[in-house]
Coordinates of C-alpha atoms in Angstrom, one line a residue:
Chain A
X1 CA 6.3 -66.6 -1.8
X2 CA 6.0 -68.1 1.5
X3 CA 8.2 -67.4 4.4
X4 CA 10.6 -70.3 4.2
X5 CA 11.2 -69.6 0.5
X6 CA 11.7 -65.8 1.3
X7 CA 14.4 -66.9 3.9
X8 CA 16.1 -69.2 1.4
X9 CA 16.1 -66.5 -1.2
X10 CA 17.5 -64.0 1.2
X11 CA 20.4 -66.3 2.1
X12 CA 21.1 -67.0 -1.6
X13 CA 21.1 -63.2 -2.5
X14 CA 23.4 -62.3 0.4
X15 CA 25.5 -65.3 -0.4
X16 CA 25.9 -63.9 -4.0
X17 CA 26.6 -60.6 -2.8
X18 CA 29.3 -62.0 -0.4
X19 CA 31.3 -63.1 -3.6
X20 CA 31.6 -59.4 -4.7
X21 CA 35.1 -59.0 -3.0
X22 CA 36.3 -62.0 -5.0
X23 CA 34.9 -61.0 -8.3
X24 CA 35.6 -57.2 -7.9
X25 CA 39.2 -56.1 -7.7
X26 CA 38.6 -52.5 -8.5
X27 CA 38.3 -50.5 -5.3
X28 CA 35.9 -48.0 -6.7
X29 CA 33.4 -50.7 -8.1
X30 CA 33.6 -52.4 -4.6
X31 CA 32.8 -48.9 -3.1
X32 CA 29.5 -48.9 -5.2
X33 CA 28.6 -52.3 -3.7
X34 CA 29.4 -50.9 -0.2
X35 CA 27.4 -47.9 -0.6
X36 CA 24.5 -50.0 -2.1
X37 CA 24.4 -52.2 1.1
X38 CA 24.7 -49.1 3.3
X39 CA 21.7 -47.6 1.5
X40 CA 19.8 -50.8 1.8
X41 CA 20.5 -50.9 5.5
X42 CA 19.3 -47.5 5.9
X43 CA 16.4 -48.1 3.8
X44 CA 15.5 -51.3 5.5
X45 CA 15.7 -49.4 8.8
X46 CA 13.2 -47.0 7.6
X47 CA 11.0 -49.8 6.2
X48 CA 10.4 -51.2 9.5
X49 CA 8.7 -48.3 10.9
X50 CA 7.4 -46.8 7.6
X51 CA 6.8 -49.9 5.4
X52 CA 5.7 -52.4 8.1
X53 CA 4.2 -50.0 10.6
X54 CA 3.0 -47.5 8.3
X55 CA 4.4 -44.5 10.2
X56 CA 6.1 -42.4 7.6
X57 CA 9.1 -40.7 9.1
X58 CA 10.8 -37.7 7.4
X59 CA 13.6 -37.5 10.1
X60 CA 15.3 -40.7 10.0
X61 CA 18.5 -38.6 10.0
X62 CA 17.9 -38.3 13.7
X63 CA 18.8 -41.9 14.3
X64 CA 21.5 -42.0 11.6
X65 CA 23.3 -38.8 13.1
X66 CA 23.0 -40.1 16.7
X67 CA 24.8 -43.4 15.6
X68 CA 27.3 -41.5 13.8
X69 CA 27.9 -38.8 16.4
X70 CA 28.0 -41.6 19.1
X71 CA 30.9 -43.4 17.5
X72 CA 32.8 -40.2 16.5
X73 CA 32.4 -38.4 19.9
X74 CA 33.3 -41.5 22.0
X75 CA 36.5 -41.8 19.8
X76 CA 37.6 -38.2 19.7
X77 CA 36.6 -36.9 23.0
X78 CA 37.0 -40.0 25.1
X79 CA 39.2 -42.4 23.1
X80 CA 36.8 -45.2 23.3
X81 CA 37.2 -48.1 20.6
X82 CA 34.8 -47.6 17.6
X83 CA 33.6 -51.3 17.9
X84 CA 32.2 -50.4 21.3
X85 CA 31.0 -47.2 19.8
X86 CA 29.2 -49.3 17.1
X87 CA 27.0 -50.9 20.0
X88 CA 26.6 -47.7 21.9
X89 CA 25.7 -46.0 18.6
X90 CA 22.9 -48.4 17.8
X91 CA 21.4 -48.3 21.2
X92 CA 21.7 -44.5 21.4
X93 CA 19.8 -44.3 18.3
X94 CA 17.2 -46.8 19.4
X95 CA 16.9 -44.6 22.5
X96 CA 16.4 -41.4 20.4
X97 CA 13.7 -43.6 18.7
X98 CA 12.1 -44.4 21.9
X99 CA 12.1 -40.8 22.9
X100 CA 10.6 -39.6 19.5
X101 CA 8.1 -42.4 19.6
X102 CA 6.9 -41.7 23.1
X103 CA 6.4 -38.0 22.3
X104 CA 4.5 -38.8 19.2
X105 CA 2.6 -42.1 19.6
X106 CA 1.6 -41.3 23.1
X107 CA -0.6 -38.5 21.6
X108 CA -1.9 -40.6 18.8
X109 CA 0.1 -38.5 16.1
X110 CA -0.4 -40.3 12.7
X111 CA 0.3 -39.7 9.1
X112 CA 1.5 -36.4 8.0
X113 CA 1.5 -35.0 11.6
X114 CA 3.9 -37.9 12.6
X115 CA 6.1 -37.0 9.5
X116 CA 6.2 -33.3 10.4
X117 CA 7.2 -34.1 14.0
X118 CA 10.0 -36.5 13.0
X119 CA 11.3 -33.9 10.5
X120 CA 11.3 -31.3 13.3
X121 CA 13.2 -33.6 15.8
X122 CA 16.0 -34.2 13.3
X123 CA 16.1 -30.4 12.7
X124 CA 16.4 -29.9 16.4
X125 CA 19.3 -32.4 16.6
X126 CA 21.0 -30.8 13.7
X127 CA 21.0 -27.4 15.2
X128 CA 21.9 -28.8 18.6
X129 CA 25.0 -30.6 17.2
X130 CA 25.9 -27.3 15.6
X131 CA 26.0 -25.3 18.7
X132 CA 27.6 -27.6 21.3
X133 CA 31.3 -28.2 21.6
X134 CA 31.7 -31.8 22.0
X135 CA 30.2 -32.5 18.6
X136 CA 32.8 -30.1 17.2
X137 CA 30.0 -27.6 16.4
X138 CA 29.8 -26.3 12.8
X139 CA 33.3 -27.3 12.0
X140 CA 32.5 -31.1 12.6
X141 CA 34.6 -34.0 13.9
X142 CA 37.6 -35.5 12.1
X143 CA 38.2 -39.1 13.3
X144 CA 41.8 -39.6 13.4
X145 CA 43.2 -41.9 10.7
X146 CA 44.7 -45.1 12.2
X147 CA 44.3 -48.0 9.8
X148 CA 43.6 -51.3 11.6
X149 CA 40.7 -53.8 11.8
X150 CA 40.8 -53.3 15.7
X151 CA 40.1 -49.7 15.2
X152 CA 37.2 -50.3 12.7
X153 CA 39.3 -48.7 9.9
X154 CA 40.4 -51.2 7.4
X155 CA 43.3 -50.6 5.0
X156 CA 41.3 -51.9 2.1
X157 CA 37.7 -51.7 1.1
X158 CA 37.2 -55.4 1.6
X159 CA 37.2 -55.1 5.3
X160 CA 34.3 -52.3 5.3
X161 CA 32.6 -54.5 2.8
X162 CA 32.3 -57.3 5.2
X163 CA 31.2 -55.1 8.0
X164 CA 28.4 -53.5 6.1
X165 CA 27.5 -56.9 4.5
X166 CA 27.0 -58.5 8.0
X167 CA 25.0 -55.4 9.4
X168 CA 22.8 -55.3 6.4
X169 CA 22.3 -59.0 6.5
X170 CA 21.2 -58.9 10.1
X171 CA 18.8 -56.1 9.2
X172 CA 17.2 -58.1 6.5
X173 CA 17.0 -61.2 8.6
X174 CA 15.4 -59.2 11.3
X175 CA 12.9 -58.0 8.9
X176 CA 12.1 -61.4 7.7
X177 CA 11.6 -62.4 11.3
X178 CA 9.2 -59.6 11.6
X179 CA 7.2 -60.7 8.7
X180 CA 7.1 -64.1 10.4
X181 CA 6.1 -63.2 13.9
X182 CA 3.4 -62.0 16.2
X183 CA 5.1 -58.6 16.5
X184 CA 5.0 -58.3 12.8
X185 CA 1.4 -59.3 12.2
X186 CA 0.4 -56.8 15.0
X187 CA 2.4 -54.0 13.4
X188 CA 1.0 -54.6 10.0
X189 CA -2.5 -54.7 11.6
X190 CA -1.9 -51.3 13.1
X191 CA -0.5 -50.0 9.7
X192 CA -3.6 -51.2 7.8
X193 CA -6.3 -50.3 10.5
X194 CA -5.4 -49.1 13.9
X195 CA -8.7 -49.2 15.4
X196 CA -9.5 -52.5 14.2
X197 CA -6.2 -53.9 15.5
X198 CA -6.9 -52.2 18.9
X199 CA -10.4 -53.9 19.0
X200 CA -8.5 -57.3 18.5
X201 CA -6.4 -56.5 21.5
X202 CA -3.3 -55.2 19.8
X203 CA -1.6 -52.7 21.9
X204 CA -0.9 -50.1 19.2
X205 CA 1.3 -48.0 21.3
X206 CA 3.6 -50.7 22.4
X207 CA 3.9 -52.1 18.9
X208 CA 4.8 -48.8 17.3
X209 CA 7.3 -48.1 20.1
X210 CA 8.9 -51.5 19.2
X211 CA 9.1 -50.6 15.6
X212 CA 10.6 -47.1 16.0
X213 CA 13.3 -48.3 18.4
X214 CA 14.3 -51.2 16.0
X215 CA 14.2 -48.8 13.1
X216 CA 16.3 -46.4 15.1
X217 CA 18.7 -49.1 16.0
X218 CA 19.5 -49.9 12.4
X219 CA 19.5 -46.6 11.2
X220 CA 22.2 -45.8 13.9
X221 CA 24.3 -48.8 12.7
X222 CA 24.1 -47.1 9.2
X223 CA 25.4 -43.9 10.9
X224 CA 28.3 -45.7 12.7
X225 CA 29.3 -47.3 9.6
X226 CA 29.2 -44.1 7.6
X227 CA 31.3 -42.2 10.3
X228 CA 33.9 -44.9 10.2
X229 CA 34.1 -45.2 6.3
X230 CA 34.4 -41.5 5.8
X231 CA 36.0 -40.7 9.1
X232 CA 34.4 -37.1 9.0
X233 CA 31.1 -35.6 10.3
X234 CA 29.2 -32.4 10.5
X235 CA 25.7 -31.5 11.7
X236 CA 24.7 -31.1 8.0
X237 CA 25.9 -34.5 7.0
X238 CA 24.7 -36.5 10.1
X239 CA 21.5 -34.8 10.8
X240 CA 20.7 -33.2 7.4
X241 CA 17.7 -33.7 5.3
X242 CA 19.6 -35.6 2.6
X243 CA 19.9 -38.7 4.9
X244 CA 16.1 -38.6 5.7
X245 CA 15.3 -38.3 2.2
X246 CA 17.6 -41.1 1.1
X247 CA 16.3 -43.4 3.8
X248 CA 12.7 -43.1 2.7
X249 CA 13.4 -43.0 -1.1
X250 CA 15.1 -46.4 -1.1
X251 CA 12.2 -48.4 0.4
X252 CA 9.5 -46.4 -1.4
X253 CA 11.2 -47.1 -4.7
X254 CA 11.9 -50.6 -3.9
X255 CA 8.6 -51.6 -2.3
X256 CA 7.5 -50.4 1.2
X257 CA 6.6 -53.2 3.4
X258 CA 8.4 -55.9 1.5
X259 CA 11.6 -57.8 2.5
X260 CA 13.6 -57.3 -0.6
X261 CA 12.3 -53.8 -1.5
X262 CA 15.1 -51.8 0.2
X263 CA 17.8 -53.9 -1.6
X264 CA 16.1 -53.4 -5.0
X265 CA 15.5 -49.7 -4.3
X266 CA 19.2 -49.2 -3.1
X267 CA 20.6 -51.1 -6.0
X268 CA 18.3 -49.0 -8.4
X269 CA 19.1 -45.7 -6.9
X270 CA 22.9 -46.3 -6.9
X271 CA 22.8 -47.6 -10.4
X272 CA 20.8 -44.6 -11.5
X273 CA 23.1 -42.1 -9.7
X274 CA 26.4 -43.8 -11.2
X275 CA 24.6 -43.7 -14.5
X276 CA 23.7 -40.2 -14.4
X277 CA 27.3 -39.2 -13.2
X278 CA 28.6 -41.1 -16.3
X279 CA 26.2 -39.4 -18.7
X280 CA 25.6 -36.0 -17.4
X281 CA 28.8 -35.6 -15.4
X282 CA 29.1 -34.4 -11.8
X283 CA 26.9 -31.4 -12.0
X284 CA 25.9 -30.5 -8.3
X285 CA 22.4 -31.4 -7.4
X286 CA 21.6 -33.3 -10.5
X287 CA 21.1 -36.5 -8.5
X288 CA 18.6 -34.8 -6.3
X289 CA 16.7 -33.6 -9.3
X290 CA 16.6 -37.2 -10.7
X291 CA 15.5 -38.5 -7.2
X292 CA 12.7 -36.2 -7.3
X293 CA 11.5 -37.1 -10.8
X294 CA 12.0 -40.8 -9.9
X295 CA 9.9 -40.4 -6.6
X296 CA 7.0 -38.7 -8.4
X297 CA 6.9 -41.2 -11.1
X298 CA 7.1 -44.2 -8.8
X299 CA 4.3 -42.9 -6.5
X300 CA 2.1 -42.2 -9.5
X301 CA 2.6 -45.2 -11.6
X302 CA 4.3 -47.9 -9.3
X303 CA 3.1 -47.1 -5.7
X304 CA 4.0 -50.5 -4.5
X305 CA 7.5 -50.2 -5.6
X306 CA 9.9 -52.4 -7.6
X307 CA 9.2 -55.4 -5.3
X308 CA 5.4 -54.9 -5.9
X309 CA 5.9 -54.6 -9.5
X310 CA 7.9 -57.8 -9.7
X311 CA 5.3 -59.8 -7.8
X312 CA 2.5 -58.6 -10.0
X313 CA 4.4 -59.2 -13.2
X314 CA 4.8 -62.8 -12.0
X315 CA 1.3 -63.3 -11.1
X316 CA 0.1 -61.5 -14.1
X317 CA -2.1 -58.9 -12.5
X318 CA -1.8 -55.3 -13.0
X319 CA 0.1 -53.3 -10.5
X320 CA -2.6 -51.7 -8.1
X321 CA -2.2 -49.4 -5.3
X322 CA -3.0 -50.8 -1.9
X323 CA -4.4 -47.4 -1.0
X324 CA -7.0 -47.6 -3.7
X325 CA -8.0 -51.1 -2.8
X326 CA -8.4 -50.0 0.8
X327 CA -10.7 -47.1 -0.2
X328 CA -13.3 -49.6 -1.8
X329 CA -15.0 -50.6 1.6
X330 CA -18.9 -51.1 2.3
Chain B
X1 CA -21.4 -60.7 32.9
X2 CA -21.5 -57.2 31.7
X3 CA -23.0 -54.3 33.8
X4 CA -23.4 -50.9 32.6
X5 CA -24.2 -48.4 35.2
X6 CA -25.6 -44.8 34.7
X7 CA -23.2 -44.3 31.6
X8 CA -23.3 -40.8 30.3
X9 CA -21.5 -39.3 27.2
X10 CA -22.2 -36.1 25.2
X11 CA -20.6 -34.5 22.2
X12 CA -20.9 -31.0 22.6
X13 CA -24.6 -30.3 23.0
X14 CA -25.6 -33.8 21.8
X15 CA -26.2 -36.3 24.7
X16 CA -25.4 -39.4 23.0
X17 CA -25.6 -41.6 26.1
X18 CA -27.9 -40.4 28.8
X19 CA -27.5 -42.4 31.9
X20 CA -27.7 -45.9 30.4
X21 CA -28.0 -48.8 32.7
X22 CA -28.2 -52.2 31.3
X23 CA -26.9 -55.7 32.0
X24 CA -26.0 -58.6 29.8
X25 CA -26.1 -62.0 31.5
X26 CA -23.6 -64.8 30.8
X27 CA -24.4 -66.9 27.9
X28 CA -27.0 -66.4 25.2
X29 CA -27.7 -63.5 22.9
X30 CA -28.8 -60.1 23.9
X31 CA -29.7 -57.6 21.4
X32 CA -29.6 -53.9 21.5
X33 CA -32.1 -52.1 19.1
X34 CA -33.3 -48.6 18.4
X35 CA -33.8 -46.1 15.7
X36 CA -31.0 -44.6 13.6
X37 CA -28.9 -42.1 15.7
X38 CA -30.3 -43.7 19.0
X39 CA -26.5 -43.9 20.2
X40 CA -26.1 -47.7 19.9
X41 CA -22.7 -47.6 18.3
X42 CA -21.6 -44.9 20.7
X43 CA -22.7 -47.2 23.6
X44 CA -20.5 -50.0 22.0
X45 CA -17.6 -47.7 21.8
X46 CA -18.1 -46.6 25.4
X47 CA -18.2 -50.0 26.5
X48 CA -15.1 -51.2 24.7
X49 CA -12.9 -48.2 25.4
X50 CA -12.9 -46.3 22.2
X51 CA -14.7 -43.4 23.8
X52 CA -14.4 -42.6 27.5
X53 CA -17.7 -41.8 29.3
X54 CA -18.2 -38.5 31.0
X55 CA -19.7 -40.4 34.0
X56 CA -20.9 -43.9 35.0
X57 CA -19.2 -47.4 34.9
X58 CA -18.9 -50.4 32.9
X59 CA -18.2 -53.8 34.8
X60 CA -17.0 -56.7 32.8
X61 CA -16.9 -60.2 34.8
X62 CA -17.2 -58.3 38.1
X63 CA -14.2 -56.0 37.2
X64 CA -14.5 -52.3 36.5
X65 CA -13.3 -51.6 33.0
X66 CA -14.4 -48.1 32.7
X67 CA -11.7 -45.9 30.9
X68 CA -9.5 -49.0 30.1
X69 CA -8.2 -48.8 26.5
X70 CA -9.5 -51.0 23.8
X71 CA -6.7 -53.4 23.7
X72 CA -6.9 -54.1 27.5
X73 CA -10.6 -54.8 27.3
X74 CA -10.0 -57.1 24.3
X75 CA -7.4 -58.9 26.5
X76 CA -10.0 -59.6 29.2
X77 CA -12.1 -61.3 26.7
X78 CA -14.5 -58.8 25.3
X79 CA -14.3 -58.1 21.5
X80 CA -16.2 -55.9 19.3
X81 CA -16.9 -55.8 15.4
X82 CA -17.4 -52.7 13.4
X83 CA -20.5 -51.6 11.7
X84 CA -18.4 -50.4 8.8
X85 CA -16.3 -53.4 8.2
X86 CA -12.5 -52.7 8.6
X87 CA -10.4 -55.3 7.0
X88 CA -6.7 -55.2 6.9
X89 CA -6.7 -54.6 3.2
X90 CA -3.7 -55.8 1.4
X91 CA -3.3 -58.7 3.8
X92 CA -4.9 -62.0 3.0
X93 CA -8.0 -63.5 4.9
X94 CA -5.8 -65.8 6.6
X95 CA -3.3 -63.1 7.9
X96 CA -6.4 -60.9 8.9
X97 CA -7.9 -63.7 11.1
X98 CA -4.4 -64.5 12.5
X99 CA -4.1 -61.0 14.1
X100 CA -7.0 -61.9 16.2
X101 CA -5.7 -65.4 17.0
X102 CA -2.4 -63.8 18.1
X103 CA -4.1 -62.3 21.2
X104 CA -3.7 -65.7 22.9
X105 CA -1.2 -67.3 20.6
X106 CA 2.4 -66.4 20.3
X107 CA 3.6 -68.7 17.6
X108 CA 3.1 -67.7 14.1
X109 CA 2.6 -71.1 12.8
X110 CA 0.0 -71.9 15.5
X111 CA -1.9 -68.6 14.9
X112 CA -2.0 -69.1 11.2
X113 CA -3.5 -72.7 11.8
X114 CA -6.1 -71.3 14.3
X115 CA -7.0 -68.8 11.5
X116 CA -7.7 -71.5 9.1
X117 CA -9.9 -73.2 11.6
X118 CA -11.9 -70.3 12.4
X119 CA -12.2 -69.4 8.7
X120 CA -13.8 -72.7 8.1
X121 CA -16.1 -72.1 10.9
X122 CA -17.6 -68.9 9.6
X123 CA -17.5 -70.1 5.9
X124 CA -14.5 -68.4 4.6
X125 CA -12.4 -71.6 4.2
X126 CA -12.3 -71.3 0.4
X127 CA -11.0 -67.8 0.5
X128 CA -8.2 -68.0 2.8
X129 CA -5.5 -66.6 0.5
X130 CA -7.6 -63.9 -1.0
X131 CA -6.8 -60.2 -0.3
X132 CA -9.1 -59.1 2.4
X133 CA -9.8 -55.9 0.4
X134 CA -11.2 -57.8 -2.6
X135 CA -13.9 -59.7 -0.4
X136 CA -17.6 -58.8 -1.1
X137 CA -19.5 -57.1 1.8
X138 CA -20.9 -60.5 2.9
X139 CA -17.5 -61.8 3.0
X140 CA -16.0 -58.9 4.9
X141 CA -18.8 -59.3 7.5
X142 CA -17.8 -62.9 7.9
X143 CA -14.1 -61.7 8.3
X144 CA -15.2 -59.3 11.1
X145 CA -16.8 -62.2 12.8
X146 CA -13.9 -64.7 12.1
X147 CA -11.2 -62.1 13.6
X148 CA -13.2 -61.6 16.7
X149 CA -13.8 -65.3 17.1
X150 CA -10.1 -66.0 16.6
X151 CA -9.3 -64.1 19.9
X152 CA -11.1 -66.9 22.0
X153 CA -13.3 -64.2 23.5
X154 CA -15.7 -64.7 26.5
X155 CA -18.0 -61.9 24.9
X156 CA -18.4 -60.5 21.4
X157 CA -20.3 -57.3 20.7
X158 CA -21.6 -57.5 17.0
X159 CA -22.4 -54.0 15.4
X160 CA -24.8 -54.6 12.7
X161 CA -23.1 -57.7 11.5
X162 CA -26.2 -58.3 9.1
X163 CA -26.6 -54.8 7.8
X164 CA -26.0 -54.7 3.9
X165 CA -26.6 -58.3 3.4
X166 CA -29.4 -59.8 1.1
X167 CA -31.9 -62.2 2.8
X168 CA -30.1 -65.3 1.6
X169 CA -26.8 -64.1 3.0
X170 CA -28.5 -63.3 6.2
X171 CA -29.8 -66.7 6.3
X172 CA -26.3 -68.0 6.0
X173 CA -24.8 -65.9 8.7
X174 CA -27.4 -66.5 11.5
X175 CA -26.4 -70.1 11.9
X176 CA -22.9 -68.8 12.3
X177 CA -23.8 -66.6 15.2
X178 CA -25.8 -69.3 16.7
X179 CA -22.8 -71.7 16.6
X180 CA -20.8 -69.1 18.4
X181 CA -23.5 -68.8 21.1
X182 CA -23.6 -72.7 21.5
X183 CA -19.9 -72.6 22.0
X184 CA -20.4 -70.6 25.1
X185 CA -19.6 -67.0 23.9
X186 CA -21.9 -64.5 25.3
X187 CA -23.2 -62.1 22.5
X188 CA -24.4 -58.7 22.5
X189 CA -25.7 -57.5 19.1
X190 CA -26.8 -54.3 17.7
X191 CA -29.1 -55.1 14.8
X192 CA -31.7 -53.5 12.6
X193 CA -32.7 -56.7 10.9
X194 CA -35.7 -57.5 13.1
X195 CA -36.1 -61.0 11.6
X196 CA -32.5 -61.6 13.2
X197 CA -33.4 -59.9 16.4
X198 CA -36.5 -62.0 16.9
X199 CA -35.0 -65.2 15.9
X200 CA -31.6 -64.9 17.6
X201 CA -31.9 -62.9 20.9
X202 CA -33.2 -64.0 24.2
X203 CA -33.5 -60.6 25.6
X204 CA -33.6 -56.9 23.9
X205 CA -32.7 -53.4 25.1
X206 CA -34.1 -50.6 23.3
X207 CA -32.3 -47.3 23.0
X208 CA -33.6 -44.0 21.9
X209 CA -32.1 -40.7 21.9
X210 CA -29.2 -42.1 24.2
X211 CA -31.5 -43.6 26.8
X212 CA -33.0 -47.0 27.4
X213 CA -36.7 -46.8 26.8
X214 CA -37.7 -50.4 27.1
X215 CA -36.3 -54.0 27.8
X216 CA -37.6 -57.5 27.6
X217 CA -38.0 -60.5 25.5
X218 CA -38.0 -59.5 21.9
X219 CA -41.7 -60.4 21.2
X220 CA -42.9 -58.2 24.1
X221 CA -40.6 -55.4 23.4
X222 CA -41.7 -54.8 19.8
X223 CA -45.4 -54.3 21.0
X224 CA -44.3 -51.9 23.7
X225 CA -46.0 -48.6 22.8
X226 CA -42.9 -46.6 23.7
X227 CA -40.8 -48.5 21.1
X228 CA -43.3 -48.2 18.4
X229 CA -43.4 -44.6 19.1
X230 CA -39.6 -44.3 18.9
X231 CA -39.6 -45.9 15.8
X232 CA -42.7 -44.6 14.0
X233 CA -43.4 -41.4 15.8
X234 CA -45.7 -39.9 18.4
X235 CA -49.2 -41.2 18.5
X236 CA -48.5 -44.1 16.3
X237 CA -49.0 -46.7 19.1
X238 CA -52.4 -45.5 19.8
X239 CA -53.5 -45.5 16.2
X240 CA -52.3 -48.9 15.7
X241 CA -54.0 -50.2 18.8
X242 CA -57.2 -48.5 17.7
X243 CA -56.8 -50.1 14.1
X244 CA -56.3 -53.5 15.9
X245 CA -59.3 -53.1 18.2
X246 CA -61.4 -52.2 15.1
X247 CA -60.4 -55.1 13.2
X248 CA -60.7 -57.5 16.0

């Protein structure tokens, strides 16, 4: 699929999703669509750094939580409008990304070392938010209920739908642009072979910094949305491992480094968890067990994710792992 | 164009580069030869910023580039290729070459067009949409050359670009290198294929155990007794000379 066709397909897909509020009248069903879009946003954020940049992060909760806390703290402690908080949250998360990126990429941390450090940063933030007062510490923050669009709290789910639809669409357009730009070409070159990229004049540090800030920004937006949607935050929700896991699971299942992967992954995961709830009931932890099994199966048999599977089925070739192809050199 | 002055580098107790001093003039092809483990690739890595030297300096186009990172050196117009080819596997040949083209070109469309031109130039025109990871060794070597060329360099350092190729593939690649030289790009190559060294290069430097032991036009260098001994062992130069004297 060439870049122009991808853009067209992206517009068509989001156009179809935009019909959801018209077709779906049941609030609980619309909620599933909203949560799927939210997961796609979070997954796409991770995908920028992990899928396109090859820097696997285990700590995307650091950005998510920063976005969420930014909007919540500004409202609760300072009475600042959450729409402004949305902007602040995005940029605050990007700043956290810049800090973590600077600390890790400066010293050439790659692969599992990078992953572990990101995990540690998210944990540090969780413990910090658990121990200072202005985040509400362990009790958490309750955003006062004040339903109005001007207050980023909508009376119906439809309002939230449009906000998350727009943010997710923006994230996907950004990623389309990445796939079609010098920055993206350099980012993917760094992912596939950092030394070769540097030999061709790619400033790997600068490129990775760009990716982690962009990734942090969108994860921060997802955090802001979460805070406004549920109106409650505590350190475990904002900076907990569950968010980090979800943000990497979605693109890995959908297809890392692909434009549509996070959307496929989000739809698949949410479909699965709804199905499991219907079949098995709401046993605590059952979705985590399923996620774990799914991750193992995907990594073993479909390492390029659903998007990779789809493109291979179309071209009639067996799904191969890129890692394996990369090994066969010289 | 390139001046290396008293460059030293050791890894633990191994002196990989012992006060190497050499120069590469603008234009033409200079070669760097030496037995295995002589420190040729290390010298390349030192010149292009992948290793930092313990002492000594590297000057490129009159400017000091010692200790600059690889990307800064590449931006100044000096590009290296790798002995073990390093394709961006999973990306197409066109996308691979475009990474090089992006050094000078911002626009994606223009960079892809440039990649296509360069691919034709090195004989990859028919494999533009192939996954770079599925190229043959000869194809990957060409890809290395193409990526370097796409950056519009002033100088290219080829690290054994002919190694692992069969004689007919070597015959195909040599004209490509000649074309690059004719386009005004200065070339420094590390090579083991003597046929290529003799036919391509104007001047040769010989490295052994991290030190330059000979320099000169390739025909003179290969008959230098120090060079013969470095390759074949102590006393060999004398024995060959004796045998030649006897047969004369």
